[in-house]
Every structure is written in C-alpha cells, then in structure tokens.
CSV table of C-alpha atoms in Angstrom, one decimal:
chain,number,residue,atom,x,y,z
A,1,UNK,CA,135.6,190.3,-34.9
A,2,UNK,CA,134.6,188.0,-37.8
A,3,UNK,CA,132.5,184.4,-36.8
A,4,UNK,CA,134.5,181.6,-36.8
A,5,UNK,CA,133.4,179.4,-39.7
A,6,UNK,CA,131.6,176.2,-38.4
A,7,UNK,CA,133.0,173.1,-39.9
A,8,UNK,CA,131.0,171.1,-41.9
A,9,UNK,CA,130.2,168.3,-40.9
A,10,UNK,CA,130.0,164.9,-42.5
A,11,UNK,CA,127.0,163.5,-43.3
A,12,UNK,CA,127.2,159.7,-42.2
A,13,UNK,CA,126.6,157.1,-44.9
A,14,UNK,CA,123.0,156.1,-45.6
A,15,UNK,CA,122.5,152.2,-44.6
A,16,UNK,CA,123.3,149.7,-47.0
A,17,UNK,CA,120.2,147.7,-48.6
A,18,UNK,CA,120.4,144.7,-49.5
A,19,UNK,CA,118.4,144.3,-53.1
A,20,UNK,CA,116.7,140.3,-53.5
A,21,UNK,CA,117.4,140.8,-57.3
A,22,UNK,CA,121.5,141.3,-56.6
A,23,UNK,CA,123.8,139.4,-57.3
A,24,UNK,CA,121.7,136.1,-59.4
A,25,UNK,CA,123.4,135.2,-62.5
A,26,UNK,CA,121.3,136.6,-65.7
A,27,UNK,CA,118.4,134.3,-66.6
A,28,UNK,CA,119.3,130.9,-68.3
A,29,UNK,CA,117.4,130.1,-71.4
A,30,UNK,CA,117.3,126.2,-70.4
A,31,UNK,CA,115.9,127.1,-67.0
A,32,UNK,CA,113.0,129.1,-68.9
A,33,UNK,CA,112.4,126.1,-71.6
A,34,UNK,CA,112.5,123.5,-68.6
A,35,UNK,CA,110.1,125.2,-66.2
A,36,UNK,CA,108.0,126.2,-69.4
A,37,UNK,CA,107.6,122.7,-70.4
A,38,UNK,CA,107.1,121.6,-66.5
A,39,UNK,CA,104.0,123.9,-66.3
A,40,UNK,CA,102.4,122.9,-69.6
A,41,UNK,CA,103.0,118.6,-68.1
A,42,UNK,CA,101.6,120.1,-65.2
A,43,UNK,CA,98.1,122.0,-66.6
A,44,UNK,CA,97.4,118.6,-68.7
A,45,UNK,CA,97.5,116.3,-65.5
A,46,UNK,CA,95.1,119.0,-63.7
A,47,UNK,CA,93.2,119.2,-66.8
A,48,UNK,CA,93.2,115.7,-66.7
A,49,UNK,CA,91.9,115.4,-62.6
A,50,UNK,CA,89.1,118.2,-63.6
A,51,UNK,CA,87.5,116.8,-66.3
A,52,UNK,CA,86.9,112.9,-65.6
A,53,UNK,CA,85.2,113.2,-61.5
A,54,UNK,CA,84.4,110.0,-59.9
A,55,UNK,CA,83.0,108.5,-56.9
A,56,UNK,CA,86.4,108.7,-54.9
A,57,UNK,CA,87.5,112.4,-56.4
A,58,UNK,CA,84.3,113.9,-55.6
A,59,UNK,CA,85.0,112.6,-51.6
A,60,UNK,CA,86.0,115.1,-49.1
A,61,UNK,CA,89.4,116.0,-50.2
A,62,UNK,CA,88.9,115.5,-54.0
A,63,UNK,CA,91.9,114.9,-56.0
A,64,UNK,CA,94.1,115.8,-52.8
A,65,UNK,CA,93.4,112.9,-51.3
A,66,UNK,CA,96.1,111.3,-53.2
A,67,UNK,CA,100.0,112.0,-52.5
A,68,UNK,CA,100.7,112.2,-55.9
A,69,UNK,CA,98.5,114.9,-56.4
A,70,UNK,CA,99.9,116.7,-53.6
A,71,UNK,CA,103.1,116.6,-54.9
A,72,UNK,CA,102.1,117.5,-58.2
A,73,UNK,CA,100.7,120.8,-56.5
A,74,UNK,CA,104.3,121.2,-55.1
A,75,UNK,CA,106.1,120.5,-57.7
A,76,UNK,CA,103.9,122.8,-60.0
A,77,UNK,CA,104.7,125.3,-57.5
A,78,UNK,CA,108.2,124.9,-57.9
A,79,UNK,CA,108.0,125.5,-61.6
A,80,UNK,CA,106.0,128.6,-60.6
A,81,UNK,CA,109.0,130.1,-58.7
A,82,UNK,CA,111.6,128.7,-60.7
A,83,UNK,CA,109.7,130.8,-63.9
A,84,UNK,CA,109.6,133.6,-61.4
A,85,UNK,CA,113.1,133.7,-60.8
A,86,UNK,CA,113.5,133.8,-64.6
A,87,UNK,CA,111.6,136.3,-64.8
A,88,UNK,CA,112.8,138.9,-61.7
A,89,UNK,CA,116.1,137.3,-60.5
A,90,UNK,CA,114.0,137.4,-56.7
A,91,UNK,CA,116.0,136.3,-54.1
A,92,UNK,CA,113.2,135.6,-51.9
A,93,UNK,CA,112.2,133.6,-54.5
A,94,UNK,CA,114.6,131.5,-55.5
A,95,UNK,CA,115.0,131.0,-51.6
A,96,UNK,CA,111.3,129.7,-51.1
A,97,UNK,CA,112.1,127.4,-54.0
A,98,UNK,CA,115.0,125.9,-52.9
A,99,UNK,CA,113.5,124.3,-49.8
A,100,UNK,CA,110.3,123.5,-51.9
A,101,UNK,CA,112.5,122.2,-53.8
A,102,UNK,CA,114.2,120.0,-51.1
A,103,UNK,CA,111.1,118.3,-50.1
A,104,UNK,CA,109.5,117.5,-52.9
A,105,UNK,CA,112.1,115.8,-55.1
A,106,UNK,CA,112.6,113.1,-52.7
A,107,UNK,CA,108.9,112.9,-52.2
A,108,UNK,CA,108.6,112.8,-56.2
A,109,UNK,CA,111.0,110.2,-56.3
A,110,UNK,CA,109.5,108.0,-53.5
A,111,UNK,CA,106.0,108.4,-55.5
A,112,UNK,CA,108.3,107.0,-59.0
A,113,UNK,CA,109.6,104.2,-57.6
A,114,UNK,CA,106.7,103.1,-55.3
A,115,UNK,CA,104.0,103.6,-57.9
A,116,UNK,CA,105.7,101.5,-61.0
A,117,UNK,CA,106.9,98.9,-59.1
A,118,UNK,CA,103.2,98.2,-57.4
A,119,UNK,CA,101.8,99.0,-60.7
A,120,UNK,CA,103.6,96.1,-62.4
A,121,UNK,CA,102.7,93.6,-59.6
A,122,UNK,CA,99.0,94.3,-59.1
A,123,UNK,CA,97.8,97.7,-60.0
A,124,UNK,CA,94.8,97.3,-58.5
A,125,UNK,CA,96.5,97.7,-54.7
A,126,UNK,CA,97.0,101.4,-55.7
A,127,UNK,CA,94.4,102.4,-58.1
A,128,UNK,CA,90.1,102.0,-56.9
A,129,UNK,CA,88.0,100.2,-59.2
A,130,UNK,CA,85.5,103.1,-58.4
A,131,UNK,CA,87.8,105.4,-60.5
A,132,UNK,CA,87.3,104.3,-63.6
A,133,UNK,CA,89.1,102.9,-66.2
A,134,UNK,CA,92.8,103.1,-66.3
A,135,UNK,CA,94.4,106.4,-67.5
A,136,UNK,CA,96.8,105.9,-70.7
A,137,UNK,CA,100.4,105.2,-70.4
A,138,UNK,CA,101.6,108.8,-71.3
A,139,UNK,CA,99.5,110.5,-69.4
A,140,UNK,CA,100.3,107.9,-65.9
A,141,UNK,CA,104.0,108.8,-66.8
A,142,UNK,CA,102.8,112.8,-66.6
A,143,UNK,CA,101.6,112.2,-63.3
A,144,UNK,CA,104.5,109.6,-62.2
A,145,UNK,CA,107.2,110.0,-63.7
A,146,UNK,CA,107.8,113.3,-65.3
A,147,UNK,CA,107.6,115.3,-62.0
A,148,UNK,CA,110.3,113.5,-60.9
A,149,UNK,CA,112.6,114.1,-64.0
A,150,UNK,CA,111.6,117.9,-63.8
A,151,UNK,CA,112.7,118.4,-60.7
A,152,UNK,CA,115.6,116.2,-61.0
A,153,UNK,CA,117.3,118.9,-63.8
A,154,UNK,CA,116.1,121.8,-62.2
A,155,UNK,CA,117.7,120.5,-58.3
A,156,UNK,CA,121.2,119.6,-60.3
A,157,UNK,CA,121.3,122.5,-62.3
A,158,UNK,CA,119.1,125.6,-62.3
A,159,UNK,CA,118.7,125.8,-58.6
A,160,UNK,CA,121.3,127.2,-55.2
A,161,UNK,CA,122.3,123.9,-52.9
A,162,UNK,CA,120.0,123.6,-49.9
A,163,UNK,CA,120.1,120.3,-48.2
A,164,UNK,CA,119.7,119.7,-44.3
A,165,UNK,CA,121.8,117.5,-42.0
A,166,UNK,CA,120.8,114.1,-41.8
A,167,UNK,CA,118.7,114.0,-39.0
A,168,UNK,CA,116.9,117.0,-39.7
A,169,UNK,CA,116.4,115.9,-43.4
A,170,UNK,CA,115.2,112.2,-42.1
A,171,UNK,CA,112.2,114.4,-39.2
A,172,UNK,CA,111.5,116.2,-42.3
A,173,UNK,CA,110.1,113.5,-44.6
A,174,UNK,CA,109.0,111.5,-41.6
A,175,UNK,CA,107.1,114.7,-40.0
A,176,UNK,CA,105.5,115.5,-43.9
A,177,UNK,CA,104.6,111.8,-44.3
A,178,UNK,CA,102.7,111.6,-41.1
A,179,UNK,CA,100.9,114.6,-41.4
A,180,UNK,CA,99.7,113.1,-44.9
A,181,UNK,CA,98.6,109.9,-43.0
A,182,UNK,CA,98.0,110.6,-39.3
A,183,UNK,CA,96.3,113.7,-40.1
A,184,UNK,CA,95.1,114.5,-43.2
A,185,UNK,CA,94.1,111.5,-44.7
A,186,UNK,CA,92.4,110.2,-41.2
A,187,UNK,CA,90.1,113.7,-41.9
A,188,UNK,CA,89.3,112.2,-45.2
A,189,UNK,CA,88.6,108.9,-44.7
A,190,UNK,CA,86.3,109.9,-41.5
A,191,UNK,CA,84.4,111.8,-44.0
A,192,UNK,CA,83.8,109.4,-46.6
A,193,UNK,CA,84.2,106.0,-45.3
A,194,UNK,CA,87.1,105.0,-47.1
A,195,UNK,CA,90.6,105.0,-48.3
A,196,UNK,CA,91.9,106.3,-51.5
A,197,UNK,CA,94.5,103.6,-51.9
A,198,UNK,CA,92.8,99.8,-51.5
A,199,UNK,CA,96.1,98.4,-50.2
A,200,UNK,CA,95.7,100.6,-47.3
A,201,UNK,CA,92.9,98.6,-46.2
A,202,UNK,CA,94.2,95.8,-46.4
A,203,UNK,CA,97.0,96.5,-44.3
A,204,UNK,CA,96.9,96.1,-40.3
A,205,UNK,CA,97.8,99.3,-38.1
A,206,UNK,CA,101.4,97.4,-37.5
A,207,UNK,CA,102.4,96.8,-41.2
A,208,UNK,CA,100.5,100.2,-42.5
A,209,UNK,CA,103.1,101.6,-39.8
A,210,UNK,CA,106.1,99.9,-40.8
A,211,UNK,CA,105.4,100.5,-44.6
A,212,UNK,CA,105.2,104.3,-44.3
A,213,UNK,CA,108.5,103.9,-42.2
A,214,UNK,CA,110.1,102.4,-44.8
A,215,UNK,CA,108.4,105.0,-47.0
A,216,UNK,CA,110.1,107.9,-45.0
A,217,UNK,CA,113.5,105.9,-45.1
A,218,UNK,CA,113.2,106.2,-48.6
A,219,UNK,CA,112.8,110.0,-49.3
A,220,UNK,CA,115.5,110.3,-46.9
A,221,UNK,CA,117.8,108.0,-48.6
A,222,UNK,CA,116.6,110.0,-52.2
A,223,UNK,CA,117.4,113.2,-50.0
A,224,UNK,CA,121.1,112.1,-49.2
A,225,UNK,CA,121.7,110.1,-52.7
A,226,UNK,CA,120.5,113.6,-53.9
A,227,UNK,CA,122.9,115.2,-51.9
A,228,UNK,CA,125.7,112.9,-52.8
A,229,UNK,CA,125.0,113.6,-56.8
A,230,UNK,CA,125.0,117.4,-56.2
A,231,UNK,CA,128.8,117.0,-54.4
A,232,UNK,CA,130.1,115.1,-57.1
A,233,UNK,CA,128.7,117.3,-59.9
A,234,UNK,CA,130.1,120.1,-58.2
A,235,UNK,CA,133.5,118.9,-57.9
C-alpha cells in the first residue's frame, strides 16, 4: 500500500521590519548647502570661544556658562543630524532632530530678541568687563543671530512637524530654563564667585524670578507662533 503523500506545509511569512532609511524623500540639495553653511557659522564661533580665554571663560563651566553657548551646542547638533539625515535618510535621526529641533529654536529666538534689544540699551548688563573687548559686529551676529535664522529654514522646510500641546510645550521651556538657572548655573557661580551675566547681580531673587518667567513665556510664545507659521505654510 503506497504512503500517503504529506502535504506541504506553508511556511508562515517572516516578520515584517521596519527599515529607519524607508520611506524619507531623497536628499534635498538646499538642506545639504543650509546645514553645510550652519556648521562652518558654527566652527568659527567655537573657534572664536577657543582662542581668546578670559577670566570668566576659564571659570568652572567655561564657555558653557553662558546660554548662548549652550544653544549654540544644540543648534550645532542639529546641523549635525540634519547633515546626517542627508547623508543616510536615518529615521532615528531625523527623529532625534526634530525634538532638538523643537527646543532649541524657541530658545534661539528668545536668546535674538533678548540679546539685541539689551545690547542696544546698555550692553554692559549682558556682557563682563572682565571679557575683554567687544567681539565685532559679524561675528556677535554669528553667535546671535544666525542660529536663529538656521534653524528658522531648516524647522519650516527641511524638517517633519513635531510640536507639543501647549502645556507641555510651556513645562518644557520652563523645566529647560530652570535647570539652566536653578541648577546649573547655581553650580557655577558656587565655584567661582560670580555670575556670567552682570545684570543678574543686580537683580533681587523676586525680579531675577519674574524675569526668567517672562523669559520661559517667551520661548513658549516663539514655540506656538512657530507652530502657527508651520500651519499656515502647510495649507
């Protein structure tokens, strides 16, 4: 009696993957120029930082003692993953950059309008005698000014919407501001016996208070005009 013939059986699909390259548009040439020309800004402000120490930049915390060079970091970082995206089409990437992205704009934009607008008052609430002379006027707009404008293009057009509720998006710049002050910057001026910014001084806790609340109203209020431009640009 012959064997039956055992019916074959049918092999179960192999799980899908998901590939962090799929699905990105190809790379965009104006994206490459933009974040090109971002990191060159960038190395000539750091270049800049290195190469002329002073009493205040050779303090615990060096040059990160200042906000604006913290978000210079950040935004240099952006313009690290934004040329990595170019380059690999990395989800991941493009992911992490987005909500780099996020925070640091506002923060960027704060840092524009804040800085000019004490600059032209009395510059010398913002910027330590102990420092040195004033930088030049291209090179103050590479720190304050140009970050903003980098980021600006890149947010509107080179980079996936990620925005958070307004609540969220207000703790955010709150939570990132007082870390800066309440934390960070209490560790540095414990160490060296003073602040990097002489209108802080000046300042009593209740008005230093109230000024970086208004600070952290205004990143939030970039964050949601930000939000607003992306909508109507989008249609």
């Amino acid at each position: 009696m012959a064997g039956k013939k055992k019916p074959d059986l049918a092999r179960p699909p192999a799980p899908a993957t998901v590939s962090k390259r799929a699905d990105l548009p190809p790379p965009n040439m104006a994206s490459v120029q933009l974040h090109f020309i971002a990191l060159i800004s960038y190395a000539i402000s750091f270049e800049h930082l290195i190469s002329r120490p002073n009493k205040i930049n050779q303090g615990f915390g060096g040059h990160f003692q200042f906000l604006t060079n913290i978000s210079l970091a950040l935004s240099t970082l952006v313009s690290i993953l934004g040329a990595l995206v170019d380059l690999t089409r990395s989800r991941s990437a493009q992911a992490l950059k987005s909500r780099v992205l996020f925070l640091i704009t506002p923060i960027e934009a704060l840092i524009t309008l804040s800085y000019w607008s004490v600059y032209l008052y009395d510059v010398s609430l913002i910027v330590d005698s102990r420092m040195g002379p004033l930088i030049s006027l291209y090179k103050d707009i590479g720190f304050h000014l140009l970050p903003f404008i980098f980021l600006l293009i890149d947010l509107l057009y080179f980079s996936p919407r990620y925005f958070l509720p307004p609540l969220p998006s207000f703790a955010v710049f709150a939570g990132f501001l007082s870390l800066y002050r309440g934390v960070w910057l209490e560790i540095c001026v414990a160490r060296n016996g003073w602040v990097p910014y002489p209108v802080l001084a000046e300042l009593s806790a209740g008005r230093e208070f109230t000024l970086w609340g208004v600070c952290a109203a205004l990143a939030w209020g970039a964050s949601m005009g930000l939000r607003g431009l992306c909508g109507a640009l989008d249609g």
